[in-house]
PDB file of C-alpha atoms and ligand atoms in Angstrom:
ATOM      1  CA  MET A1307      80.912  24.208  75.410  1.00  0.00           C
ATOM      2  CA  GLU A1308      83.243  27.186  75.794  1.00  0.00           C
ATOM      3  CA  LEU A1309      82.256  30.529  74.301  1.00  0.00           C
ATOM      4  CA  VAL A1310      83.944  33.906  74.299  1.00  0.00           C
ATOM      5  CA  PHE A1311      81.686  36.866  75.021  1.00  0.00           C
ATOM      6  CA  ALA A1312      83.133  39.638  72.856  1.00  0.00           C
ATOM      7  CA  THR A1313      82.519  42.649  75.072  1.00  0.00           C
ATOM      8  CA  ASN A1314      84.603  45.134  77.018  1.00  0.00           C
ATOM      9  CA  ASN A1315      81.528  46.193  78.992  1.00  0.00           C
ATOM     10  CA  LYS A1316      81.825  44.629  82.456  1.00  0.00           C
ATOM     11  CA  HIS A1317      78.138  45.324  83.248  1.00  0.00           C
ATOM     12  CA  LYS A1318      77.061  43.277  80.226  1.00  0.00           C
ATOM     13  CA  LEU A1319      79.482  40.472  81.059  1.00  0.00           C
ATOM     14  CA  GLU A1320      78.060  40.260  84.583  1.00  0.00           C
ATOM     15  CA  GLU A1321      74.437  40.342  83.351  1.00  0.00           C
ATOM     16  CA  VAL A1322      74.954  37.696  80.710  1.00  0.00           C
ATOM     17  CA  LYS A1323      76.900  35.394  83.055  1.00  0.00           C
ATOM     18  CA  LYS A1324      74.020  35.642  85.548  1.00  0.00           C
ATOM     19  CA  ILE A1325      71.406  34.946  82.870  1.00  0.00           C
ATOM     20  CA  LEU A1326      73.378  31.964  81.538  1.00  0.00           C
ATOM     21  CA  ASN A1327      73.627  30.679  85.116  1.00  0.00           C
ATOM     22  CA  ASN A1328      76.674  28.439  84.497  1.00  0.00           C
ATOM     23  CA  LYS A1329      74.893  26.558  81.710  1.00  0.00           C
ATOM     24  CA  PHE A1330      77.826  27.299  79.406  1.00  0.00           C
ATOM     25  CA  LYS A1331      81.408  28.305  80.140  1.00  0.00           C
ATOM     26  CA  ILE A1332      81.877  31.946  79.201  1.00  0.00           C
ATOM     27  CA  LEU A1333      85.304  33.418  78.605  1.00  0.00           C
ATOM     28  CA  SER A1334      85.862  37.157  78.688  1.00  0.00           C
ATOM     29  CA  LEU A1335      88.138  39.001  76.281  1.00  0.00           C
ATOM     30  CA  ASN A1336      90.738  39.225  79.066  1.00  0.00           C
ATOM     31  CA  ASP A1337      90.630  35.428  79.382  1.00  0.00           C
ATOM     32  CA  ILE A1338      91.810  35.118  75.760  1.00  0.00           C
ATOM     33  CA  ASN A1339      94.372  37.929  76.180  1.00  0.00           C
ATOM     34  CA  CYS A1340      92.460  40.362  74.037  1.00  0.00           C
ATOM     35  CA  PHE A1341      92.882  43.846  75.456  1.00  0.00           C
ATOM     36  CA  GLU A1342      91.956  45.920  72.438  1.00  0.00           C
ATOM     37  CA  GLU A1343      88.923  47.984  71.495  1.00  0.00           C
ATOM     38  CA  ILE A1344      86.667  46.017  69.156  1.00  0.00           C
ATOM     39  CA  PRO A1345      85.483  48.055  66.185  1.00  0.00           C
ATOM     40  CA  GLU A1346      81.753  48.819  65.949  1.00  0.00           C
ATOM     41  CA  THR A1347      81.380  51.050  62.934  1.00  0.00           C
ATOM     42  CA  GLN A1348      78.201  49.717  61.315  1.00  0.00           C
ATOM     43  CA  LYS A1349      74.968  51.648  60.821  1.00  0.00           C
ATOM     44  CA  THR A1350      72.684  49.120  62.496  1.00  0.00           C
ATOM     45  CA  ILE A1351      72.536  47.301  65.833  1.00  0.00           C
ATOM     46  CA  LYS A1352      72.592  43.979  64.008  1.00  0.00           C
ATOM     47  CA  GLY A1353      75.556  45.117  61.885  1.00  0.00           C
ATOM     48  CA  ASN A1354      77.560  46.058  64.979  1.00  0.00           C
ATOM     49  CA  ALA A1355      76.800  42.804  66.811  1.00  0.00           C
ATOM     50  CA  SER A1356      77.904  40.884  63.749  1.00  0.00           C
ATOM     51  CA  GLN A1357      81.043  42.995  63.259  1.00  0.00           C
ATOM     52  CA  LYS A1358      82.156  42.471  66.882  1.00  0.00           C
ATOM     53  CA  ALA A1359      81.649  38.693  66.789  1.00  0.00           C
ATOM     54  CA  HIS A1360      83.380  38.324  63.411  1.00  0.00           C
ATOM     55  CA  TYR A1361      86.312  40.436  64.591  1.00  0.00           C
ATOM     56  CA  ILE A1362      86.991  38.079  67.506  1.00  0.00           C
ATOM     57  CA  TYR A1363      86.300  34.886  65.569  1.00  0.00           C
ATOM     58  CA  ASP A1364      88.564  35.875  62.673  1.00  0.00           C
ATOM     59  CA  LYS A1365      91.435  36.972  64.908  1.00  0.00           C
ATOM     60  CA  TYR A1366      91.296  34.413  67.735  1.00  0.00           C
ATOM     61  CA  LYS A1367      89.570  31.483  65.995  1.00  0.00           C
ATOM     62  CA  LYS A1368      87.315  30.899  68.995  1.00  0.00           C
ATOM     63  CA  ASN A1369      83.590  30.257  69.018  1.00  0.00           C
ATOM     64  CA  CYS A1370      82.101  33.456  70.356  1.00  0.00           C
ATOM     65  CA  PHE A1371      79.166  35.814  70.578  1.00  0.00           C
ATOM     66  CA  ALA A1372      78.718  39.571  70.798  1.00  0.00           C
ATOM     67  CA  ASP A1373      75.731  41.715  71.567  1.00  0.00           C
ATOM     68  CA  ASP A1374      74.834  45.204  70.523  1.00  0.00           C
ATOM     69  CA  THR A1375      72.077  47.188  72.142  1.00  0.00           C
ATOM     70  CA  GLY A1376      70.319  50.444  71.486  1.00  0.00           C
ATOM     71  CA  LEU A1377      67.580  52.515  73.059  1.00  0.00           C
ATOM     72  CA  GLU A1378      65.100  53.500  70.337  1.00  0.00           C
ATOM     73  CA  ILE A1379      62.861  56.455  71.200  1.00  0.00           C
ATOM     74  CA  GLU A1380      59.771  56.862  69.040  1.00  0.00           C
ATOM     75  CA  ALA A1381      59.537  60.675  69.220  1.00  0.00           C
ATOM     76  CA  LEU A1382      63.224  60.970  68.259  1.00  0.00           C
ATOM     77  CA  ASN A1383      62.808  58.790  65.151  1.00  0.00           C
ATOM     78  CA  GLY A1384      64.556  55.843  66.783  1.00  0.00           C
ATOM     79  CA  GLU A1385      67.472  57.821  68.276  1.00  0.00           C
ATOM     80  CA  PRO A1386      69.850  57.198  69.985  1.00  0.00           C
ATOM     81  CA  GLY A1387      69.569  53.656  68.499  1.00  0.00           C
ATOM     82  CA  VAL A1388      72.857  52.426  67.130  1.00  0.00           C
ATOM     83  CA  TYR A1389      74.548  55.551  68.558  1.00  0.00           C
ATOM     84  CA  SER A1390      73.413  54.815  72.146  1.00  0.00           C
ATOM     85  CA  ALA A1391      76.976  54.464  73.506  1.00  0.00           C
ATOM     86  CA  ARG A1392      78.232  57.778  72.133  1.00  0.00           C
ATOM     87  CA  TYR A1393      75.032  59.822  71.793  1.00  0.00           C
ATOM     88  CA  ALA A1394      76.508  62.849  73.578  1.00  0.00           C
ATOM     89  CA  GLY A1395      79.834  62.544  71.700  1.00  0.00           C
ATOM     90  CA  GLU A1396      82.991  60.399  71.688  1.00  0.00           C
ATOM     91  CA  ASN A1397      84.196  59.433  75.194  1.00  0.00           C
ATOM     92  CA  CYS A1398      80.979  60.666  76.833  1.00  0.00           C
ATOM     93  CA  SER A1399      79.683  59.125  80.061  1.00  0.00           C
ATOM     94  CA  PHE A1400      76.378  57.300  80.695  1.00  0.00           C
ATOM     95  CA  GLU A1401      75.375  60.456  82.573  1.00  0.00           C
ATOM     96  CA  ASP A1402      76.047  62.694  79.514  1.00  0.00           C
ATOM     97  CA  ASN A1403      73.921  60.425  77.305  1.00  0.00           C
ATOM     98  CA  VAL A1404      71.024  60.390  79.757  1.00  0.00           C
ATOM     99  CA  LYS A1405      71.157  64.196  80.004  1.00  0.00           C
ATOM    100  CA  LYS A1406      71.049  64.541  76.223  1.00  0.00           C
ATOM    101  CA  VAL A1407      68.026  62.243  75.928  1.00  0.00           C
ATOM    102  CA  LEU A1408      66.159  64.126  78.659  1.00  0.00           C
ATOM    103  CA  GLN A1409      66.953  67.476  77.043  1.00  0.00           C
ATOM    104  CA  LYS A1410      65.777  66.303  73.618  1.00  0.00           C
ATOM    105  CA  LEU A1411      62.528  65.000  75.124  1.00  0.00           C
ATOM    106  CA  GLU A1412      61.764  68.167  77.097  1.00  0.00           C
ATOM    107  CA  GLY A1413      58.161  69.170  76.434  1.00  0.00           C
ATOM    108  CA  ILE A1414      57.455  66.066  74.334  1.00  0.00           C
ATOM    109  CA  LYS A1415      54.457  63.995  75.430  1.00  0.00           C
ATOM    110  CA  ASN A1416      55.164  60.803  73.498  1.00  0.00           C
ATOM    111  CA  ARG A1417      57.719  59.012  75.704  1.00  0.00           C
ATOM    112  CA  LYS A1418      57.470  55.566  74.054  1.00  0.00           C
ATOM    113  CA  ALA A1419      60.781  53.751  73.699  1.00  0.00           C
ATOM    114  CA  ARG A1420      62.241  50.300  73.424  1.00  0.00           C
ATOM    115  CA  PHE A1421      65.524  48.598  74.114  1.00  0.00           C
ATOM    116  CA  LYS A1422      66.701  46.286  71.385  1.00  0.00           C
ATOM    117  CA  THR A1423      69.523  43.763  71.699  1.00  0.00           C
ATOM    118  CA  VAL A1424      70.902  41.663  68.882  1.00  0.00           C
ATOM    119  CA  ILE A1425      73.275  38.810  69.659  1.00  0.00           C
ATOM    120  CA  SER A1426      75.524  37.426  66.943  1.00  0.00           C
ATOM    121  CA  LEU A1427      76.848  33.937  67.675  1.00  0.00           C
ATOM    122  CA  ILE A1428      79.596  32.397  65.579  1.00  0.00           C
ATOM    123  CA  ILE A1429      80.193  28.681  65.862  1.00  0.00           C
ATOM    124  CA  ASN A1430      82.613  26.983  63.492  1.00  0.00           C
ATOM    125  CA  ASN A1431      82.506  29.976  61.152  1.00  0.00           C
ATOM    126  CA  LYS A1432      78.699  30.005  60.893  1.00  0.00           C
ATOM    127  CA  GLU A1433      76.728  32.972  62.214  1.00  0.00           C
ATOM    128  CA  TYR A1434      73.376  32.863  64.059  1.00  0.00           C
ATOM    129  CA  LEU A1435      71.408  35.942  65.183  1.00  0.00           C
ATOM    130  CA  PHE A1436      69.040  36.399  68.152  1.00  0.00           C
ATOM    131  CA  GLU A1437      66.966  39.482  69.005  1.00  0.00           C
ATOM    132  CA  GLY A1438      65.356  40.728  72.222  1.00  0.00           C
ATOM    133  CA  ILE A1439      63.075  43.756  72.541  1.00  0.00           C
ATOM    134  CA  ILE A1440      61.412  45.343  75.561  1.00  0.00           C
ATOM    135  CA  ASN A1441      58.942  48.209  75.239  1.00  0.00           C
ATOM    136  CA  GLY A1442      58.580  50.985  77.774  1.00  0.00           C
ATOM    137  CA  THR A1443      58.703  54.722  78.337  1.00  0.00           C
ATOM    138  CA  VAL A1444      61.372  57.275  79.089  1.00  0.00           C
ATOM    139  CA  ILE A1445      60.549  59.123  82.305  1.00  0.00           C
ATOM    140  CA  ASP A1446      61.559  62.741  82.861  1.00  0.00           C
ATOM    141  CA  LYS A1447      63.939  62.303  85.829  1.00  0.00           C
ATOM    142  CA  LYS A1448      66.446  59.625  86.742  1.00  0.00           C
ATOM    143  CA  ARG A1449      65.271  57.026  89.267  1.00  0.00           C
ATOM    144  CA  GLY A1450      67.410  54.300  90.865  1.00  0.00           C
ATOM    145  CA  LYS A1451      71.091  53.489  91.204  1.00  0.00           C
ATOM    146  CA  SER A1452      71.366  49.952  89.904  1.00  0.00           C
ATOM    147  CA  GLY A1453      72.245  48.832  86.338  1.00  0.00           C
ATOM    148  CA  PHE A1454      73.976  51.089  83.844  1.00  0.00           C
ATOM    149  CA  GLY A1455      73.505  53.272  80.787  1.00  0.00           C
ATOM    150  CA  TYR A1456      69.933  54.475  80.288  1.00  0.00           C
ATOM    151  CA  ASP A1457      68.508  52.214  83.044  1.00  0.00           C
ATOM    152  CA  PRO A1458      67.573  55.107  85.416  1.00  0.00           C
ATOM    153  CA  ILE A1459      65.220  56.691  82.847  1.00  0.00           C
ATOM    154  CA  PHE A1460      63.655  53.548  81.322  1.00  0.00           C
ATOM    155  CA  LEU A1461      60.368  52.291  82.748  1.00  0.00           C
ATOM    156  CA  PRO A1462      59.434  48.946  81.187  1.00  0.00           C
ATOM    157  CA  ASP A1463      55.727  48.534  80.268  1.00  0.00           C
ATOM    158  CA  GLY A1464      53.730  46.861  83.056  1.00  0.00           C
ATOM    159  CA  PHE A1465      56.187  47.801  85.837  1.00  0.00           C
ATOM    160  CA  ASN A1466      56.396  50.797  88.157  1.00  0.00           C
ATOM    161  CA  LYS A1467      60.152  50.564  88.693  1.00  0.00           C
ATOM    162  CA  THR A1468      62.838  51.726  86.274  1.00  0.00           C
ATOM    163  CA  PHE A1469      65.511  49.190  85.346  1.00  0.00           C
ATOM    164  CA  ALA A1470      67.808  51.053  87.771  1.00  0.00           C
ATOM    165  CA  GLU A1471      65.337  50.560  90.641  1.00  0.00           C
ATOM    166  CA  MET A1472      65.139  46.818  90.041  1.00  0.00           C
ATOM    167  CA  LEU A1473      67.403  44.223  91.587  1.00  0.00           C
ATOM    168  CA  PRO A1474      69.735  42.724  88.978  1.00  0.00           C
ATOM    169  CA  GLU A1475      67.734  39.480  89.071  1.00  0.00           C
ATOM    170  CA  GLU A1476      64.500  41.395  88.335  1.00  0.00           C
ATOM    171  CA  LYS A1477      65.995  43.224  85.335  1.00  0.00           C
ATOM    172  CA  ASN A1478      67.634  40.000  84.141  1.00  0.00           C
ATOM    173  CA  LYS A1479      64.246  38.256  83.962  1.00  0.00           C
ATOM    174  CA  ILE A1480      62.605  40.722  81.595  1.00  0.00           C
ATOM    175  CA  SER A1481      65.250  42.776  79.821  1.00  0.00           C
ATOM    176  CA  HIS A1482      66.018  42.984  76.110  1.00  0.00           C
ATOM    177  CA  ARG A1483      69.355  41.266  76.833  1.00  0.00           C
ATOM    178  CA  ALA A1484      67.629  38.514  78.841  1.00  0.00           C
ATOM    179  CA  LEU A1485      65.188  37.826  75.977  1.00  0.00           C
ATOM    180  CA  ALA A1486      67.949  37.632  73.364  1.00  0.00           C
ATOM    181  CA  THR A1487      70.155  35.564  75.687  1.00  0.00           C
ATOM    182  CA  GLN A1488      67.300  33.130  76.375  1.00  0.00           C
ATOM    183  CA  LYS A1489      67.012  32.530  72.610  1.00  0.00           C
ATOM    184  CA  LEU A1490      70.780  31.947  72.533  1.00  0.00           C
ATOM    185  CA  ILE A1491      70.495  29.439  75.410  1.00  0.00           C
ATOM    186  CA  ASN A1492      67.653  27.538  73.695  1.00  0.00           C
ATOM    187  CA  PHE A1493      69.704  27.340  70.524  1.00  0.00           C
ATOM    188  CA  LEU A1494      72.863  26.161  72.317  1.00  0.00           C
ATOM    189  CA  GLU A1495      70.919  23.560  74.285  1.00  0.00           C
ATOM    190  CA  ASN A1496      69.473  22.192  71.046  1.00  0.00           C
ATOM    191  CA  ILE A1497      72.902  21.895  69.470  1.00  0.00           C
ATOM    192  CA  ARG A1498      74.199  20.156  72.576  1.00  0.00           C
ATOM    193  CA  GLN A1499      71.349  17.625  72.451  1.00  0.00           C
ATOM    194  CA  PHE A1500      71.955  17.083  68.760  1.00  0.00           C
ATOM    195  CA  ARG A1501      75.654  16.426  69.405  1.00  0.00           C
ATOM    196  CA  GLN A1502      75.094  14.013  72.309  1.00  0.00           C
TER     197      GLN A1502
HETATM  198  P1  IMP B1995      76.557  48.623  73.214  1.00  0.00           P
HETATM  199  O1  IMP B1995      77.020  49.336  71.976  1.00  0.00           O
HETATM  200  O2  IMP B1995      75.769  47.419  72.948  1.00  0.00           O
HETATM  201  O3  IMP B1995      77.672  48.408  74.183  1.00  0.00           O
HETATM  202  O4  IMP B1995      75.534  49.544  74.005  1.00  0.00           O
HETATM  203  C1  IMP B1995      75.339  50.865  73.656  1.00  0.00           C
HETATM  204  C2  IMP B1995      74.892  51.677  74.824  1.00  0.00           C
HETATM  205  O5  IMP B1995      73.546  51.360  75.107  1.00  0.00           O
HETATM  206  C3  IMP B1995      75.641  51.478  76.131  1.00  0.00           C
HETATM  207  O6  IMP B1995      76.757  52.293  76.218  1.00  0.00           O
HETATM  208  C4  IMP B1995      74.606  51.893  77.144  1.00  0.00           C
HETATM  209  O7  IMP B1995      74.598  53.281  77.294  1.00  0.00           O
HETATM  210  C5  IMP B1995      73.315  51.484  76.477  1.00  0.00           C
HETATM  211  N1  IMP B1995      72.866  50.193  76.979  1.00  0.00           N
HETATM  212  C6  IMP B1995      73.159  48.945  76.518  1.00  0.00           C
HETATM  213  N2  IMP B1995      72.525  48.016  77.247  1.00  0.00           N
HETATM  214  C7  IMP B1995      71.826  48.689  78.193  1.00  0.00           C
HETATM  215  C8  IMP B1995      70.991  48.269  79.269  1.00  0.00           C
HETATM  216  O8  IMP B1995      70.758  47.084  79.529  1.00  0.00           O
HETATM  217  N3  IMP B1995      70.474  49.247  80.012  1.00  0.00           N
HETATM  218  C9  IMP B1995      70.703  50.577  79.797  1.00  0.00           C
HETATM  219  N4  IMP B1995      71.476  51.015  78.832  1.00  0.00           N
HETATM  220  C10 IMP B1995      72.047  50.081  78.028  1.00  0.00           C
END
């Protein structure tokens, strides 16, 4: 089965391709000649995932999925959450966002946070949703060079390495995106069995 992954984020595309491990053929937006920004204007992570997948399905008529992810920090009432990509303002860098989080948490003891990913899958005009959550803490200084986004400041519970200190294959075993993608894989494998 061929599926378009509706993302312009090359880090995510790489991660998801690795997690899917050639079980399904994944096309990128470039592969379907889509070179535009996909709107994500909803107020929730689930809303954005759904909006991105519907945008591609409606325009290109291809079975597809999209993910949306946010870092939810308890002491900041769930911020940056759905605004994770542009927390420090439009066109800001990963670095700017990390700086803003660390500034806002200065002097705050409660460092509990979680990453949440929602995947929206659209097959033959029907939508299915999958969620993955990983709990952890936000440390007070960046550690590690791997990954992207908030990885250098996120320490998953039960580990002493940040996501940015882990090898991609380590992060891809336990991450929010891995958990949601595993649910997607289970679902797709069931459909395949049902069809055979
Ligand atoms: P998006 O809207 O799903 O593309 O993600 C929003 C933002 O969350 C991204 O720009 C990153 O800053 C951050 N983000 C998403 N996934 C991850 C991850 O796996 N690790 C660290 N940060 C992430």
